[in-house]
Every structure is written in C-alpha cells, then in structure tokens.
Amino acid sequence: MQQIRDNFERMAKLSDEEWNTFSSKLIRQEFSKKTSIIETGQVENYLSFIEKGLVRYYIPGEDNDLTFTFVFDGEFASGYDSFITRQPVNYTIETLADTILWRISYTDLQDIYVETKIGNTLGRLASEGLFLKKSKRELSLLNDSAEQRYRNLFTEQPQLIQKIPQKYLASYIGITPQALSRIRKRI
C-alpha cells in the first residue's frame, strides 16, 4: 500500500489524515494470469492500482483482438471512461500475469473528493497523466511508421518488449505479427 502513497506523493504531499482516509477505502484483490478484470458490456466500478502484475486492454475480435494499452506494476488501471461516465465498456481488461490490485470503488472515491482537500488535486493530476499518455499514443499511430512505433517502445516502454507476447505487441502498434517479425529482423 505504501507504493500507492509514494505514487500520490510524487504529485502532491498528503497528510497522514488524508492518507488514512483514502487507504481505509482500499480493497486488495488478487487475480490469476489470463483473468478478465472487466469485460465488454460491464460498467467499471473500481479505480485500481497494480501492486504487482500486468494487464492488457483490448477490443475482442472474431479473428484477432485489438490491443490498445498495457499497464504495469506501480500504475493505475481502470476502464476509466466507464468509471467516470457510469456507461459500459466496449473492451476487456485482462491480466497477463498473476496480479495484485488495490481498488477503490466509484462511490468511495467520490467521498474522498468531498472529505479531503487533496482528493480533487490528485484526481485532476491523475486524469491529466492518463490524458497525456493516451494523446501521445494516438498521435504516434497517426504520425509514425510501424517501425518507428516499435523503435519507440525500446526507449519509452522497454518493459513491453521484455514482458509482452509478440502477438499483443503487434496489435498494440497496429500491425500483424508477421509484419512485426519482419521489422524485428531489420533492426
């Protein structure tokens, strides 16, 4: 749980009282590898912090899934669009390794926003971080070649190369596994 506090405190200082209020609402859950955390059609009820593990976000397809993000240890994971709109997701979040999550419910988070001075600041800063990450990925898909997107993984997200199966990496950068093999041979 200290990981979560450390993550928050990189954004803003928390008093012990604020941290105690927040941490009292957290629920620890463990998920086995290849377990769906949320599936298409469900409403996201939790904002989760990954203590240990790895998750993949994807749109299920008849022939191939379309992977659009990965989240690792020390990061937040959520069907955040559904979490804030209270509408169902059109994708699935699945564990790629045994995963431990610390979770807070939508209702409890709303209470935190009201009960603490720092709650809204942390919520805004976390949302801004998610927005910037998403924008950067979208711009890369529009502006960079597949080879450049793959090369960017080496410098920006090397953990992807090391921990993610090639078929998911290919989907993430918007190409087939065969095209990724050709790029890897060239590099």
PDB file of C-alpha atoms in Angstrom:
ATOM      1  CA  MET A   1       0.000   0.000   0.000  1.00  0.00           C
ATOM      2  CA  GLN A   2       2.986   2.286   0.540  1.00  0.00           C
ATOM      3  CA  GLN A   3       3.546   2.140  -3.251  1.00  0.00           C
ATOM      4  CA  ILE A   4       0.250   3.949  -3.749  1.00  0.00           C
ATOM      5  CA  ARG A   5       1.112   6.688  -1.264  1.00  0.00           C
ATOM      6  CA  ASP A   6       4.537   7.121  -2.875  1.00  0.00           C
ATOM      7  CA  ASN A   7       2.856   7.411  -6.285  1.00  0.00           C
ATOM      8  CA  PHE A   8       0.469  10.089  -5.000  1.00  0.00           C
ATOM      9  CA  GLU A   9       3.224  11.977  -3.239  1.00  0.00           C
ATOM     10  CA  ARG A  10       5.137  12.350  -6.488  1.00  0.00           C
ATOM     11  CA  MET A  11       2.186  14.573  -7.476  1.00  0.00           C
ATOM     12  CA  ALA A  12       1.262  16.256  -4.178  1.00  0.00           C
ATOM     13  CA  LYS A  13       2.017  15.918  -0.463  1.00  0.00           C
ATOM     14  CA  LEU A  14      -0.593  14.017   1.567  1.00  0.00           C
ATOM     15  CA  SER A  15      -1.166  14.492   5.274  1.00  0.00           C
ATOM     16  CA  ASP A  16      -1.363  11.317   7.369  1.00  0.00           C
ATOM     17  CA  GLU A  17      -5.045  12.058   7.968  1.00  0.00           C
ATOM     18  CA  GLU A  18      -5.755  12.328   4.217  1.00  0.00           C
ATOM     19  CA  TRP A  19      -3.812   9.139   3.530  1.00  0.00           C
ATOM     20  CA  ASN A  20      -5.627   7.274   6.330  1.00  0.00           C
ATOM     21  CA  THR A  21      -8.994   8.388   4.942  1.00  0.00           C
ATOM     22  CA  PHE A  22      -8.054   7.206   1.445  1.00  0.00           C
ATOM     23  CA  SER A  23      -6.310   3.972   2.419  1.00  0.00           C
ATOM     24  CA  SER A  24      -9.213   2.890   4.641  1.00  0.00           C
ATOM     25  CA  LYS A  25     -11.335   2.636   1.477  1.00  0.00           C
ATOM     26  CA  LEU A  26      -8.899   0.391  -0.451  1.00  0.00           C
ATOM     27  CA  ILE A  27      -9.664  -3.259  -1.139  1.00  0.00           C
ATOM     28  CA  ARG A  28      -6.885  -5.733  -2.026  1.00  0.00           C
ATOM     29  CA  GLN A  29      -7.732  -8.297  -4.725  1.00  0.00           C
ATOM     30  CA  GLU A  30      -5.640 -10.958  -6.411  1.00  0.00           C
ATOM     31  CA  PHE A  31      -6.199 -12.172  -9.981  1.00  0.00           C
ATOM     32  CA  SER A  32      -4.620 -15.157 -11.713  1.00  0.00           C
ATOM     33  CA  LYS A  33      -2.953 -14.840 -15.107  1.00  0.00           C
ATOM     34  CA  LYS A  34      -5.403 -14.627 -18.047  1.00  0.00           C
ATOM     35  CA  THR A  35      -8.316 -13.423 -15.866  1.00  0.00           C
ATOM     36  CA  SER A  36     -10.714 -10.748 -17.083  1.00  0.00           C
ATOM     37  CA  ILE A  37     -10.943  -7.838 -14.659  1.00  0.00           C
ATOM     38  CA  ILE A  38     -13.738  -6.243 -16.666  1.00  0.00           C
ATOM     39  CA  GLU A  39     -15.407  -7.360 -19.889  1.00  0.00           C
ATOM     40  CA  THR A  40     -17.238  -5.694 -22.745  1.00  0.00           C
ATOM     41  CA  GLY A  41     -20.689  -4.567 -21.612  1.00  0.00           C
ATOM     42  CA  GLN A  42     -19.820  -4.122 -17.935  1.00  0.00           C
ATOM     43  CA  VAL A  43     -19.627  -0.841 -16.036  1.00  0.00           C
ATOM     44  CA  GLU A  44     -16.278  -0.171 -14.324  1.00  0.00           C
ATOM     45  CA  ASN A  45     -16.824   0.228 -10.602  1.00  0.00           C
ATOM     46  CA  TYR A  46     -13.206   0.496  -9.478  1.00  0.00           C
ATOM     47  CA  LEU A  47     -10.092   2.537  -9.889  1.00  0.00           C
ATOM     48  CA  SER A  48      -7.241   0.088  -9.308  1.00  0.00           C
ATOM     49  CA  PHE A  49      -3.542   0.372  -8.535  1.00  0.00           C
ATOM     50  CA  ILE A  50      -1.317  -2.517  -9.639  1.00  0.00           C
ATOM     51  CA  GLU A  51       0.920  -3.580  -6.771  1.00  0.00           C
ATOM     52  CA  LYS A  52       2.250  -6.487  -8.805  1.00  0.00           C
ATOM     53  CA  GLY A  53       1.337  -7.775 -12.234  1.00  0.00           C
ATOM     54  CA  LEU A  54       0.458  -6.750 -15.736  1.00  0.00           C
ATOM     55  CA  VAL A  55      -2.818  -6.078 -17.560  1.00  0.00           C
ATOM     56  CA  ARG A  56      -3.784  -5.659 -21.187  1.00  0.00           C
ATOM     57  CA  TYR A  57      -6.683  -3.637 -22.612  1.00  0.00           C
ATOM     58  CA  TYR A  58      -8.174  -4.963 -25.833  1.00  0.00           C
ATOM     59  CA  ILE A  59     -11.217  -4.950 -28.070  1.00  0.00           C
ATOM     60  CA  PRO A  60     -12.264  -8.567 -28.660  1.00  0.00           C
ATOM     61  CA  GLY A  61     -12.480  -9.509 -32.322  1.00  0.00           C
ATOM     62  CA  GLU A  62     -13.704 -12.550 -34.208  1.00  0.00           C
ATOM     63  CA  ASP A  63     -10.289 -13.269 -35.714  1.00  0.00           C
ATOM     64  CA  ASN A  64      -7.937 -11.047 -33.712  1.00  0.00           C
ATOM     65  CA  ASP A  65      -8.163  -8.911 -30.624  1.00  0.00           C
ATOM     66  CA  LEU A  66      -7.105  -5.277 -30.943  1.00  0.00           C
ATOM     67  CA  THR A  67      -4.766  -4.463 -28.062  1.00  0.00           C
ATOM     68  CA  PHE A  68      -4.608  -0.775 -27.208  1.00  0.00           C
ATOM     69  CA  THR A  69      -2.702  -0.499 -23.940  1.00  0.00           C
ATOM     70  CA  PHE A  70      -0.787  -2.286 -21.202  1.00  0.00           C
ATOM     71  CA  VAL A  71      -0.466  -1.321 -17.539  1.00  0.00           C
ATOM     72  CA  PHE A  72       2.322  -2.488 -15.205  1.00  0.00           C
ATOM     73  CA  ASP A  73       3.329  -2.571 -11.525  1.00  0.00           C
ATOM     74  CA  GLY A  74       3.071   0.809  -9.856  1.00  0.00           C
ATOM     75  CA  GLU A  75       0.451   2.211 -12.246  1.00  0.00           C
ATOM     76  CA  PHE A  76      -3.280   2.769 -12.127  1.00  0.00           C
ATOM     77  CA  ALA A  77      -5.606   0.562 -14.159  1.00  0.00           C
ATOM     78  CA  SER A  78      -9.289   1.096 -14.815  1.00  0.00           C
ATOM     79  CA  GLY A  79     -11.882   1.252 -17.513  1.00  0.00           C
ATOM     80  CA  TYR A  80     -11.658   4.928 -16.623  1.00  0.00           C
ATOM     81  CA  ASP A  81     -14.053   6.172 -19.307  1.00  0.00           C
ATOM     82  CA  SER A  82     -16.715   3.850 -17.888  1.00  0.00           C
ATOM     83  CA  PHE A  83     -15.699   4.667 -14.314  1.00  0.00           C
ATOM     84  CA  ILE A  84     -16.408   8.377 -14.787  1.00  0.00           C
ATOM     85  CA  THR A  85     -19.417   8.122 -17.155  1.00  0.00           C
ATOM     86  CA  ARG A  86     -21.029   5.077 -15.495  1.00  0.00           C
ATOM     87  CA  GLN A  87     -21.563   3.603 -19.005  1.00  0.00           C
ATOM     88  CA  PRO A  88     -20.473   0.074 -20.074  1.00  0.00           C
ATOM     89  CA  VAL A  89     -17.046  -0.512 -21.621  1.00  0.00           C
ATOM     90  CA  ASN A  90     -16.632  -1.798 -25.181  1.00  0.00           C
ATOM     91  CA  TYR A  91     -13.350  -3.560 -24.398  1.00  0.00           C
ATOM     92  CA  THR A  92     -11.859  -6.089 -21.987  1.00  0.00           C
ATOM     93  CA  ILE A  93      -9.131  -5.695 -19.379  1.00  0.00           C
ATOM     94  CA  GLU A  94      -7.262  -8.950 -18.757  1.00  0.00           C
ATOM     95  CA  THR A  95      -4.318  -9.939 -16.595  1.00  0.00           C
ATOM     96  CA  LEU A  96      -1.222 -11.211 -18.432  1.00  0.00           C
ATOM     97  CA  ALA A  97       0.447 -12.310 -15.184  1.00  0.00           C
ATOM     98  CA  ASP A  98      -0.684 -13.051 -11.648  1.00  0.00           C
ATOM     99  CA  THR A  99      -1.791  -9.613 -10.478  1.00  0.00           C
ATOM    100  CA  ILE A 100      -2.451  -7.893  -7.150  1.00  0.00           C
ATOM    101  CA  LEU A 101      -4.704  -4.834  -7.256  1.00  0.00           C
ATOM    102  CA  TRP A 102      -5.580  -2.267  -4.620  1.00  0.00           C
ATOM    103  CA  ARG A 103      -9.033  -0.959  -5.564  1.00  0.00           C
ATOM    104  CA  ILE A 104     -11.314   1.875  -4.589  1.00  0.00           C
ATOM    105  CA  SER A 105     -14.960   1.961  -5.604  1.00  0.00           C
ATOM    106  CA  TYR A 106     -16.553   4.811  -7.526  1.00  0.00           C
ATOM    107  CA  THR A 107     -18.710   5.756  -4.533  1.00  0.00           C
ATOM    108  CA  ASP A 108     -15.789   5.702  -2.105  1.00  0.00           C
ATOM    109  CA  LEU A 109     -13.659   7.835  -4.427  1.00  0.00           C
ATOM    110  CA  GLN A 110     -16.432  10.424  -4.668  1.00  0.00           C
ATOM    111  CA  ASP A 111     -16.482  10.500  -0.857  1.00  0.00           C
ATOM    112  CA  ILE A 112     -12.693  11.036  -0.820  1.00  0.00           C
ATOM    113  CA  TYR A 113     -13.104  14.013  -3.161  1.00  0.00           C
ATOM    114  CA  VAL A 114     -15.546  15.557  -0.681  1.00  0.00           C
ATOM    115  CA  GLU A 115     -13.773  14.595   2.556  1.00  0.00           C
ATOM    116  CA  THR A 116     -10.192  15.587   1.743  1.00  0.00           C
ATOM    117  CA  LYS A 117      -8.550  18.759   0.491  1.00  0.00           C
ATOM    118  CA  ILE A 118      -6.052  16.884  -1.652  1.00  0.00           C
ATOM    119  CA  GLY A 119      -8.539  14.441  -3.271  1.00  0.00           C
ATOM    120  CA  ASN A 120      -9.573  16.685  -6.146  1.00  0.00           C
ATOM    121  CA  THR A 121      -5.984  17.726  -6.835  1.00  0.00           C
ATOM    122  CA  LEU A 122      -4.832  14.112  -7.058  1.00  0.00           C
ATOM    123  CA  GLY A 123      -7.825  13.190  -9.210  1.00  0.00           C
ATOM    124  CA  ARG A 124      -7.073  16.021 -11.622  1.00  0.00           C
ATOM    125  CA  LEU A 125      -3.358  15.244 -11.831  1.00  0.00           C
ATOM    126  CA  ALA A 126      -4.003  11.521 -12.378  1.00  0.00           C
ATOM    127  CA  SER A 127      -6.570  12.311 -15.090  1.00  0.00           C
ATOM    128  CA  GLU A 128      -4.147  14.685 -16.794  1.00  0.00           C
ATOM    129  CA  GLY A 129      -1.478  11.969 -16.806  1.00  0.00           C
ATOM    130  CA  LEU A 130      -3.870   9.468 -18.394  1.00  0.00           C
ATOM    131  CA  PHE A 131      -4.909  12.041 -20.995  1.00  0.00           C
ATOM    132  CA  LEU A 132      -1.310  12.808 -21.963  1.00  0.00           C
ATOM    133  CA  LYS A 133      -0.441   9.112 -22.288  1.00  0.00           C
ATOM    134  CA  LYS A 134      -3.489   8.489 -24.472  1.00  0.00           C
ATOM    135  CA  SER A 135      -2.829  11.546 -26.654  1.00  0.00           C
ATOM    136  CA  LYS A 136       0.778  10.553 -27.213  1.00  0.00           C
ATOM    137  CA  ARG A 137      -0.260   7.058 -28.340  1.00  0.00           C
ATOM    138  CA  GLU A 138      -2.942   8.395 -30.700  1.00  0.00           C
ATOM    139  CA  LEU A 139      -0.519  10.863 -32.292  1.00  0.00           C
ATOM    140  CA  SER A 140       2.073   8.119 -32.729  1.00  0.00           C
ATOM    141  CA  LEU A 141      -0.460   5.905 -34.506  1.00  0.00           C
ATOM    142  CA  LEU A 142      -1.290   8.790 -36.865  1.00  0.00           C
ATOM    143  CA  ASN A 143       2.228  10.154 -37.464  1.00  0.00           C
ATOM    144  CA  ASP A 144       4.796   7.379 -37.037  1.00  0.00           C
ATOM    145  CA  SER A 145       5.540   4.347 -39.191  1.00  0.00           C
ATOM    146  CA  ALA A 146       5.076   0.896 -37.654  1.00  0.00           C
ATOM    147  CA  GLU A 147       8.850   0.533 -37.453  1.00  0.00           C
ATOM    148  CA  GLN A 148       9.167   3.869 -35.645  1.00  0.00           C
ATOM    149  CA  ARG A 149       6.404   2.897 -33.204  1.00  0.00           C
ATOM    150  CA  TYR A 150       8.288  -0.332 -32.473  1.00  0.00           C
ATOM    151  CA  ARG A 151      11.583   1.535 -32.034  1.00  0.00           C
ATOM    152  CA  ASN A 152       9.849   3.973 -29.669  1.00  0.00           C
ATOM    153  CA  LEU A 153       8.961   1.030 -27.413  1.00  0.00           C
ATOM    154  CA  PHE A 154      12.677   0.425 -26.806  1.00  0.00           C
ATOM    155  CA  THR A 155      13.224   3.898 -25.417  1.00  0.00           C
ATOM    156  CA  GLU A 156       9.838   4.766 -23.929  1.00  0.00           C
ATOM    157  CA  GLN A 157       8.448   1.441 -22.705  1.00  0.00           C
ATOM    158  CA  PRO A 158      11.186  -1.221 -22.720  1.00  0.00           C
ATOM    159  CA  GLN A 159       9.173  -3.357 -20.308  1.00  0.00           C
ATOM    160  CA  LEU A 160       6.725  -4.025 -23.162  1.00  0.00           C
ATOM    161  CA  ILE A 161       9.407  -5.671 -25.268  1.00  0.00           C
ATOM    162  CA  GLN A 162      10.526  -7.850 -22.358  1.00  0.00           C
ATOM    163  CA  LYS A 163       7.192  -8.970 -20.912  1.00  0.00           C
ATOM    164  CA  ILE A 164       4.547  -8.901 -23.657  1.00  0.00           C
ATOM    165  CA  PRO A 165       3.958 -11.711 -26.185  1.00  0.00           C
ATOM    166  CA  GLN A 166       4.769 -10.688 -29.766  1.00  0.00           C
ATOM    167  CA  LYS A 167       1.165 -11.077 -30.990  1.00  0.00           C
ATOM    168  CA  TYR A 168      -0.015  -8.499 -28.430  1.00  0.00           C
ATOM    169  CA  LEU A 169       2.853  -6.133 -29.256  1.00  0.00           C
ATOM    170  CA  ALA A 170       1.982  -6.333 -32.952  1.00  0.00           C
ATOM    171  CA  SER A 171      -1.648  -5.487 -32.231  1.00  0.00           C
ATOM    172  CA  TYR A 172      -0.581  -2.638 -29.932  1.00  0.00           C
ATOM    173  CA  ILE A 173       1.485  -0.949 -32.646  1.00  0.00           C
ATOM    174  CA  GLY A 174      -1.214  -1.628 -35.256  1.00  0.00           C
ATOM    175  CA  ILE A 175       0.356  -4.353 -37.403  1.00  0.00           C
ATOM    176  CA  THR A 176       0.216  -8.122 -37.903  1.00  0.00           C
ATOM    177  CA  PRO A 177       2.584 -10.466 -36.049  1.00  0.00           C
ATOM    178  CA  GLN A 178       4.189 -11.275 -39.418  1.00  0.00           C
ATOM    179  CA  ALA A 179       4.902  -7.602 -40.108  1.00  0.00           C
ATOM    180  CA  LEU A 180       6.403  -7.259 -36.628  1.00  0.00           C
ATOM    181  CA  SER A 181       8.686 -10.235 -37.344  1.00  0.00           C
ATOM    182  CA  ARG A 182       9.939  -8.511 -40.491  1.00  0.00           C
ATOM    183  CA  ILE A 183      10.591  -5.277 -38.566  1.00  0.00           C
ATOM    184  CA  ARG A 184      12.463  -7.177 -35.833  1.00  0.00           C
ATOM    185  CA  LYS A 185      14.671  -8.850 -38.454  1.00  0.00           C
ATOM    186  CA  ARG A 186      15.565  -5.466 -39.967  1.00  0.00           C
ATOM    187  CA  ILE A 187      16.500  -3.946 -36.622  1.00  0.00           C
TER     188      ILE A 187
END
